[in-house]
Amino acid sequence: MSASQTESQRMHHIHQIVPSVKVYYKLNQLLISMPTKDNQQDLIIVAVEYSNQKRYFLSLTFDELSKLLYYLEPCQRTLYEVLCQKKSNKLYFDFGVYIKNSFNLDVQESLLILQNLFHNVIANCVNQDSNNSTSFTDHFLVLSASTELKHSYHLIYTNTSVRFESQETISHFIMVILQHYAHFIVTPSCQQQFPPLVNINHQNDYLVYLQTTLSQTNFCNCAIPKTNITCSNFEKLFYKNQDGSHQWVFDLHVYSKNQQFRLYKSTKFGINNTLLPTSDFNFKRNYSHDETINYNNIYHNYILNHSLISYSSNYKDIIIIPYNQNLWSISNENKNYMIDLSSTDHFNSLILPNTCNYI
């Protein structure tokens, strides 16, 4: 079957389910045609892969996307959410480790530590109790597309009151946290007397610096300040490649403008690895039971709603965490200023001034 036939066939399936949807073959054309800013959060931008490295683009309502994912055959669900720079986003992680590199790594433990670490920080920043009866795992939806070759997970922070201004904000937020923890760990006797600061111009170089430094560190069981994470816990967030280099268990290069992130129930083109909830992390269901209701459809919409990173029209009083020139603050959904995070004891302690140029 030729590529054009495959494309035509896929278009036929999509128009059978959502006949009125308009298709664009260039993302910029779709973005230009988008409604006014006030209505953007109600639409989800989707990329559909119809052959290797070839995609077309749609803008869909939640109901249209739900129908598409529900009725398309598994091999036809090659759908990605396009994360536009103008939209606020949930915190998300792309966790990936090849099986051949994971023999000394407890993947489930690493996933738990990653969730615990970032929930703890965010809860402190927005003055939410991180030690209440609700487990930190209830704040993360964990989807798996693992194969016999690779451990592959998407983690989405589903706390309905927290959004980040952009992917760039998420990237900087993560780097601030990693930087703080790493500097605490490599300090002798775990005292807050930091080693010599480095002047690094590029994020990739700084990641290499952190990984190299941590790989030469003897980890102890000291608790990192203001967290219940120990230094030895933090060690579980990176692993050793076969060539001897060290790598974070999550990809820090998935926060670029117009990033395309695979959707729930979707698969990669030509690969049978559907992205689905994992039984290792049962996401909390908060709807009541009624035998007259189609729970397959409710569960489908419930997971889809939480899995979408840039969709937030159903949420009220959203807290946005914006970043600008190393100034962090909390704003409401109308971008009205609320709190200067750098003035709070918790977040201010995470920022190490002049450690590197890009932060």
CSV table of C-alpha atoms in Angstrom, one decimal:
chain,number,residue,atom,x,y,z
A,1,MET,CA,0.0,0.0,0.0
A,2,SER,CA,1.4,3.4,-1.0
A,3,ALA,CA,1.9,6.3,1.4
A,4,SER,CA,-0.8,8.3,-0.5
A,5,GLN,CA,-3.3,5.4,-0.2
A,6,THR,CA,-2.5,5.1,3.5
A,7,GLU,CA,-3.1,8.8,4.0
A,8,SER,CA,-6.4,8.7,2.0
A,9,GLN,CA,-7.6,5.7,4.0
A,10,ARG,CA,-6.9,7.3,7.3
A,11,MET,CA,-8.6,10.5,6.2
A,12,HIS,CA,-11.7,8.4,5.3
A,13,HIS,CA,-11.8,6.9,8.8
A,14,ILE,CA,-11.4,10.2,10.5
A,15,HIS,CA,-14.2,11.9,8.5
A,16,GLN,CA,-16.5,9.0,9.1
A,17,ILE,CA,-16.3,9.8,12.8
A,18,VAL,CA,-15.9,13.6,12.8
A,19,PRO,CA,-17.1,14.6,9.3
A,20,SER,CA,-16.8,18.4,9.8
A,21,VAL,CA,-13.2,18.5,10.8
A,22,LYS,CA,-10.8,20.4,8.6
A,23,VAL,CA,-7.4,19.0,7.8
A,24,TYR,CA,-4.2,21.0,7.5
A,25,TYR,CA,-0.9,19.7,6.2
A,26,LYS,CA,1.1,22.4,7.8
A,27,LEU,CA,0.8,23.3,11.5
A,28,ASN,CA,1.3,27.0,10.9
A,29,GLN,CA,-1.7,27.1,8.6
A,30,LEU,CA,-3.8,25.5,11.4
A,31,LEU,CA,-2.5,27.9,14.0
A,32,ILE,CA,-3.2,30.9,11.8
A,33,SER,CA,-6.8,29.7,11.4
A,34,MET,CA,-7.4,29.2,15.1
A,35,PRO,CA,-10.2,31.2,16.9
A,36,THR,CA,-9.5,34.2,19.1
A,37,LYS,CA,-7.4,33.7,22.2
A,38,ASP,CA,-10.4,33.6,24.5
A,39,ASN,CA,-11.6,30.4,22.8
A,40,GLN,CA,-8.3,28.6,22.3
A,41,GLN,CA,-8.4,26.5,25.5
A,42,ASP,CA,-11.6,24.9,24.3
A,43,LEU,CA,-9.8,23.4,21.3
A,44,ILE,CA,-7.2,20.7,21.2
A,45,ILE,CA,-4.6,20.7,18.4
A,46,VAL,CA,-3.9,17.2,17.2
A,47,ALA,CA,-1.3,15.8,14.9
A,48,VAL,CA,-2.1,12.5,13.0
A,49,GLU,CA,0.8,10.5,11.8
A,50,TYR,CA,-0.1,8.8,8.5
A,51,SER,CA,3.4,7.5,7.5
A,52,ASN,CA,6.8,7.7,9.0
A,53,GLN,CA,7.6,11.3,9.8
A,54,LYS,CA,4.5,12.6,8.0
A,55,ARG,CA,1.6,14.2,9.8
A,56,TYR,CA,-1.4,16.3,9.2
A,57,PHE,CA,-3.1,18.5,11.8
A,58,LEU,CA,-6.6,19.0,13.2
A,59,SER,CA,-8.3,21.2,15.8
A,60,LEU,CA,-10.9,19.3,17.8
A,61,THR,CA,-13.2,19.8,20.7
A,62,PHE,CA,-12.9,17.4,23.6
A,63,ASP,CA,-16.0,15.5,22.5
A,64,GLU,CA,-14.7,15.2,18.9
A,65,LEU,CA,-11.3,13.9,20.1
A,66,SER,CA,-13.0,11.5,22.5
A,67,LYS,CA,-15.1,10.0,19.7
A,68,LEU,CA,-12.0,9.7,17.5
A,69,LEU,CA,-10.0,7.8,20.1
A,70,TYR,CA,-13.0,5.7,21.1
A,71,TYR,CA,-14.0,4.6,17.6
A,72,LEU,CA,-10.8,4.4,15.6
A,73,GLU,CA,-9.1,1.0,15.3
A,74,PRO,CA,-6.0,0.7,17.4
A,75,CYS,CA,-3.6,0.8,14.4
A,76,GLN,CA,-5.3,4.0,13.2
A,77,ARG,CA,-4.9,5.9,16.5
A,78,THR,CA,-1.6,7.5,15.7
A,79,LEU,CA,-2.5,10.7,17.4
A,80,TYR,CA,-0.4,13.4,19.2
A,81,GLU,CA,-1.4,16.4,21.2
A,82,VAL,CA,0.4,19.5,19.9
A,83,LEU,CA,1.5,21.7,22.9
A,84,CYS,CA,1.3,25.2,21.6
A,85,GLN,CA,3.4,27.9,23.3
A,86,LYS,CA,0.5,30.2,23.9
A,87,LYS,CA,-1.4,27.7,26.1
A,88,SER,CA,-0.8,26.9,29.7
A,89,ASN,CA,0.2,23.3,30.4
A,90,LYS,CA,0.2,20.6,33.1
A,91,LEU,CA,3.6,19.4,34.3
A,92,TYR,CA,4.5,16.3,32.3
A,93,PHE,CA,7.4,13.8,32.0
A,94,ASP,CA,8.4,11.5,29.2
A,95,PHE,CA,10.1,8.6,31.1
A,96,GLY,CA,12.2,6.2,28.9
A,97,VAL,CA,14.9,3.7,29.6
A,98,TYR,CA,16.0,0.9,27.3
A,99,ILE,CA,15.8,-2.6,28.9
A,100,LYS,CA,19.5,-3.2,28.2
A,101,ASN,CA,20.3,-0.2,30.4
A,102,SER,CA,17.9,-0.9,33.2
A,103,PHE,CA,19.4,-4.0,34.9
A,104,ASN,CA,20.6,-2.0,37.9
A,105,LEU,CA,17.5,0.2,38.0
A,106,ASP,CA,14.2,-0.4,39.8
A,107,VAL,CA,11.9,1.3,37.3
A,108,GLN,CA,8.8,1.4,39.5
A,109,GLU,CA,10.9,2.9,42.4
A,110,SER,CA,12.3,5.6,40.0
A,111,LEU,CA,8.7,6.4,38.9
A,112,LEU,CA,7.6,6.8,42.5
A,113,ILE,CA,10.5,9.0,43.4
A,114,LEU,CA,9.9,11.2,40.4
A,115,GLN,CA,6.3,11.7,41.4
A,116,ASN,CA,7.0,12.2,45.0
A,117,LEU,CA,9.8,14.8,44.4
A,118,PHE,CA,7.8,17.1,42.1
A,119,HIS,CA,4.5,16.8,43.9
A,120,ASN,CA,6.3,17.8,47.2
A,121,VAL,CA,7.9,20.9,45.6
A,122,ILE,CA,4.6,22.1,43.9
A,123,ALA,CA,2.5,21.5,47.0
A,124,ASN,CA,4.9,23.6,49.0
A,125,CYS,CA,4.9,26.3,46.4
A,126,VAL,CA,1.1,26.7,46.2
A,127,ASN,CA,0.6,26.1,50.0
A,128,GLN,CA,-1.1,22.8,49.6
A,129,ASP,CA,-0.5,20.1,52.2
A,130,SER,CA,1.8,17.5,50.7
A,131,ASN,CA,1.5,15.2,53.7
A,132,ASN,CA,-2.2,14.8,53.9
A,133,SER,CA,-4.1,11.5,53.4
A,134,THR,CA,-4.0,11.9,49.6
A,135,SER,CA,-1.1,10.0,48.1
A,136,PHE,CA,1.2,11.9,45.8
A,137,THR,CA,0.5,9.1,43.3
A,138,ASP,CA,-3.1,10.3,43.1
A,139,HIS,CA,-1.9,13.5,41.6
A,140,PHE,CA,-0.1,11.8,38.7
A,141,LEU,CA,-1.7,9.9,35.8
A,142,VAL,CA,0.9,7.3,34.6
A,143,LEU,CA,0.4,5.9,31.1
A,144,SER,CA,2.6,3.1,29.7
A,145,ALA,CA,3.7,2.2,26.2
A,146,SER,CA,6.5,-0.1,27.2
A,147,THR,CA,7.7,-2.8,24.9
A,148,GLU,CA,10.2,-5.7,25.1
A,149,LEU,CA,12.9,-3.2,24.2
A,150,LYS,CA,12.1,-0.2,26.3
A,151,HIS,CA,10.4,1.0,29.5
A,152,SER,CA,8.3,3.9,28.3
A,153,TYR,CA,5.9,6.0,30.4
A,154,HIS,CA,4.1,9.3,30.3
A,155,LEU,CA,3.5,11.0,33.7
A,156,ILE,CA,1.0,13.9,33.8
A,157,TYR,CA,0.5,16.0,36.9
A,158,THR,CA,-3.3,16.2,37.2
A,159,ASN,CA,-3.7,18.6,40.1
A,160,THR,CA,-6.5,20.7,38.7
A,161,SER,CA,-5.3,23.9,40.3
A,162,VAL,CA,-1.8,24.0,38.8
A,163,ARG,CA,-0.7,25.0,35.3
A,164,PHE,CA,2.5,26.3,33.9
A,165,GLU,CA,2.6,29.2,31.6
A,166,SER,CA,4.4,27.4,28.8
A,167,GLN,CA,6.7,24.4,28.0
A,168,GLU,CA,9.7,26.7,28.6
A,169,THR,CA,8.4,27.4,32.1
A,170,ILE,CA,8.1,23.7,32.8
A,171,SER,CA,11.7,23.1,31.5
A,172,HIS,CA,13.1,25.9,33.7
A,173,PHE,CA,11.1,24.7,36.7
A,174,ILE,CA,12.5,21.2,36.4
A,175,MET,CA,16.0,22.5,36.0
A,176,VAL,CA,15.8,24.7,39.1
A,177,ILE,CA,14.7,21.6,41.1
A,178,LEU,CA,17.4,19.3,39.7
A,179,GLN,CA,20.0,22.0,40.2
A,180,HIS,CA,19.1,22.5,43.8
A,181,TYR,CA,19.0,18.8,44.7
A,182,ALA,CA,22.2,18.0,42.8
A,183,HIS,CA,24.2,20.8,44.5
A,184,PHE,CA,23.0,19.7,47.9
A,185,ILE,CA,24.0,16.1,47.3
A,186,VAL,CA,27.5,16.8,46.0
A,187,THR,CA,28.3,19.1,49.0
A,188,PRO,CA,30.5,17.4,51.6
A,189,SER,CA,28.5,16.1,54.6
A,190,CYS,CA,25.4,17.4,52.9
A,191,GLN,CA,25.8,20.9,54.2
A,192,GLN,CA,24.5,23.9,52.4
A,193,GLN,CA,27.9,25.1,51.4
A,194,PHE,CA,27.9,24.7,47.7
A,195,PRO,CA,30.8,23.6,45.6
A,196,PRO,CA,32.3,26.1,43.1
A,197,LEU,CA,29.7,27.5,40.8
A,198,VAL,CA,30.0,26.8,37.1
A,199,ASN,CA,29.3,29.1,34.2
A,200,ILE,CA,27.6,27.1,31.5
A,201,ASN,CA,25.8,28.6,28.6
A,202,HIS,CA,23.7,25.7,27.3
A,203,GLN,CA,21.2,23.5,29.1
A,204,ASN,CA,22.6,20.3,27.5
A,205,ASP,CA,26.1,21.1,28.8
A,206,TYR,CA,24.6,21.7,32.3
A,207,LEU,CA,22.8,18.3,32.2
A,208,VAL,CA,26.1,16.6,31.3
A,209,TYR,CA,27.8,18.5,34.2
A,210,LEU,CA,25.2,17.3,36.7
A,211,GLN,CA,25.2,13.8,35.4
A,212,THR,CA,29.0,13.5,35.5
A,213,THR,CA,29.2,15.1,39.0
A,214,LEU,CA,26.5,12.8,40.4
A,215,SER,CA,28.0,9.7,38.8
A,216,GLN,CA,31.1,10.3,40.9
A,217,THR,CA,29.3,10.9,44.1
A,218,ASN,CA,28.8,8.5,47.0
A,219,PHE,CA,25.1,8.8,47.9
A,220,CYS,CA,24.0,8.9,51.5
A,221,ASN,CA,20.6,8.6,53.2
A,222,CYS,CA,20.5,12.3,54.3
A,223,ALA,CA,17.1,13.8,53.5
A,224,ILE,CA,17.2,16.7,51.1
A,225,PRO,CA,15.9,19.9,52.9
A,226,LYS,CA,12.1,20.5,52.8
A,227,THR,CA,11.5,17.1,51.2
A,228,ASN,CA,11.2,13.4,52.2
A,229,ILE,CA,13.6,12.5,49.4
A,230,THR,CA,17.0,11.2,50.4
A,231,CYS,CA,20.2,11.6,48.4
A,232,SER,CA,20.1,7.8,47.6
A,233,ASN,CA,16.6,8.2,46.4
A,234,PHE,CA,17.7,10.9,44.0
A,235,GLU,CA,20.3,8.5,42.5
A,236,LYS,CA,17.4,6.5,41.1
A,237,LEU,CA,16.6,9.3,38.7
A,238,PHE,CA,19.5,8.6,36.4
A,239,TYR,CA,21.1,5.4,35.1
A,240,LYS,CA,24.3,4.2,33.4
A,241,ASN,CA,24.4,3.6,29.7
A,242,GLN,CA,26.4,0.7,28.2
A,243,ASP,CA,29.0,3.2,27.1
A,244,GLY,CA,29.5,4.3,30.7
A,245,SER,CA,27.8,7.7,30.4
A,246,HIS,CA,24.9,8.6,32.7
A,247,GLN,CA,21.4,9.7,31.6
A,248,TRP,CA,18.3,11.0,33.4
A,249,VAL,CA,15.4,8.5,33.4
A,250,PHE,CA,13.2,11.2,31.9
A,251,ASP,CA,13.7,13.2,28.7
A,252,LEU,CA,14.4,16.9,29.2
A,253,HIS,CA,14.1,17.7,25.6
A,254,VAL,CA,10.3,17.4,25.3
A,255,TYR,CA,9.5,21.0,26.3
A,256,SER,CA,10.1,22.8,23.0
A,257,LYS,CA,7.6,25.0,21.2
A,258,ASN,CA,4.8,23.0,19.5
A,259,GLN,CA,6.0,19.8,21.1
A,260,GLN,CA,3.9,16.8,19.9
A,261,PHE,CA,3.1,14.4,22.8
A,262,ARG,CA,1.4,11.1,22.1
A,263,LEU,CA,-2.2,10.9,23.2
A,264,TYR,CA,-3.9,8.4,25.5
A,265,LYS,CA,-4.9,5.2,23.7
A,266,SER,CA,-2.7,6.1,20.7
A,267,THR,CA,0.2,4.2,19.2
A,268,LYS,CA,3.2,5.0,17.1
A,269,PHE,CA,2.9,4.5,13.3
A,270,GLY,CA,3.7,0.8,12.5
A,271,ILE,CA,4.3,-0.1,16.2
A,272,ASN,CA,1.8,-1.9,18.4
A,273,ASN,CA,2.5,-0.1,21.7
A,274,THR,CA,-0.7,1.6,22.7
A,275,LEU,CA,-0.4,4.3,25.5
A,276,LEU,CA,-2.6,3.1,28.3
A,277,PRO,CA,-2.9,3.3,32.1
A,278,THR,CA,-0.7,0.9,33.9
A,279,SER,CA,-1.9,-1.5,36.7
A,280,ASP,CA,1.2,-0.6,38.7
A,281,PHE,CA,-0.2,2.9,39.2
A,282,ASN,CA,-4.0,2.8,39.5
A,283,PHE,CA,-5.2,6.3,38.9
A,284,LYS,CA,-7.9,7.3,41.4
A,285,ARG,CA,-11.5,7.2,40.0
A,286,ASN,CA,-13.8,9.8,41.7
A,287,TYR,CA,-17.1,9.0,40.1
A,288,SER,CA,-20.0,7.1,41.7
A,289,HIS,CA,-21.2,3.7,40.5
A,290,ASP,CA,-24.5,3.3,38.7
A,291,GLU,CA,-25.4,0.2,36.8
A,292,THR,CA,-27.4,2.3,34.2
A,293,ILE,CA,-24.3,4.2,33.1
A,294,ASN,CA,-21.8,3.1,30.4
A,295,TYR,CA,-18.7,3.0,32.5
A,296,ASN,CA,-16.4,2.2,29.6
A,297,ASN,CA,-17.3,5.5,28.1
A,298,ILE,CA,-17.0,7.4,31.4
A,299,TYR,CA,-13.7,5.9,32.2
A,300,HIS,CA,-12.4,6.7,28.7
A,301,ASN,CA,-13.4,10.4,29.0
A,302,TYR,CA,-12.1,10.6,32.6
A,303,ILE,CA,-8.6,9.3,31.7
A,304,LEU,CA,-8.6,11.4,28.4
A,305,ASN,CA,-9.5,14.6,30.3
A,306,HIS,CA,-6.7,14.1,32.8
A,307,SER,CA,-4.2,13.0,30.2
A,308,LEU,CA,-4.5,16.1,28.1
A,309,ILE,CA,-1.7,18.5,28.9
A,310,SER,CA,-2.9,21.8,27.3
A,311,TYR,CA,-6.7,21.4,27.8
A,312,SER,CA,-8.2,23.1,30.8
A,313,SER,CA,-11.6,24.6,29.9
A,314,ASN,CA,-13.4,22.5,32.6
A,315,TYR,CA,-11.2,23.8,35.4
A,316,LYS,CA,-11.8,27.0,37.4
A,317,ASP,CA,-9.5,29.1,39.5
A,318,ILE,CA,-6.4,27.7,37.8
A,319,ILE,CA,-3.1,28.7,39.3
A,320,ILE,CA,-0.5,29.6,36.6
A,321,ILE,CA,3.2,29.5,37.6
A,322,PRO,CA,4.9,31.9,35.2
A,323,TYR,CA,8.6,32.4,34.8
A,324,ASN,CA,10.4,35.5,33.4
A,325,GLN,CA,14.1,36.3,33.8
A,326,ASN,CA,14.5,34.0,36.8
A,327,LEU,CA,11.5,35.7,38.5
A,328,TRP,CA,8.9,33.2,39.6
A,329,SER,CA,5.3,34.0,40.6
A,330,ILE,CA,1.9,32.5,40.9
A,331,SER,CA,-1.0,34.1,39.0
A,332,ASN,CA,-4.6,33.2,38.6
A,333,GLU,CA,-6.2,32.1,35.3
A,334,ASN,CA,-6.6,35.7,34.2
A,335,LYS,CA,-2.9,36.3,34.8
A,336,ASN,CA,-3.6,38.5,37.8
A,337,TYR,CA,-0.5,38.5,40.0
A,338,MET,CA,-0.9,36.6,43.3
A,339,ILE,CA,2.4,35.5,44.9
A,340,ASP,CA,6.1,36.2,44.2
A,341,LEU,CA,7.5,32.7,44.7
A,342,SER,CA,11.0,34.1,45.2
A,343,SER,CA,9.8,35.8,48.3
A,344,THR,CA,8.6,32.5,49.9
A,345,ASP,CA,11.0,30.5,52.1
A,346,HIS,CA,10.5,27.3,50.2
A,347,PHE,CA,11.0,28.3,46.6
A,348,ASN,CA,13.7,30.9,47.3
A,349,SER,CA,15.8,28.2,48.9
A,350,LEU,CA,15.7,26.3,45.6
A,351,ILE,CA,17.3,29.0,43.5
A,352,LEU,CA,21.1,29.1,43.4
A,353,PRO,CA,22.0,32.5,41.9
A,354,ASN,CA,24.5,32.7,39.0
A,355,THR,CA,25.0,29.0,38.8
A,356,CYS,CA,24.6,29.0,35.0
A,357,ASN,CA,23.6,31.6,32.4
A,358,TYR,CA,20.5,30.0,31.0
A,359,ILE,CA,18.5,29.8,34.2
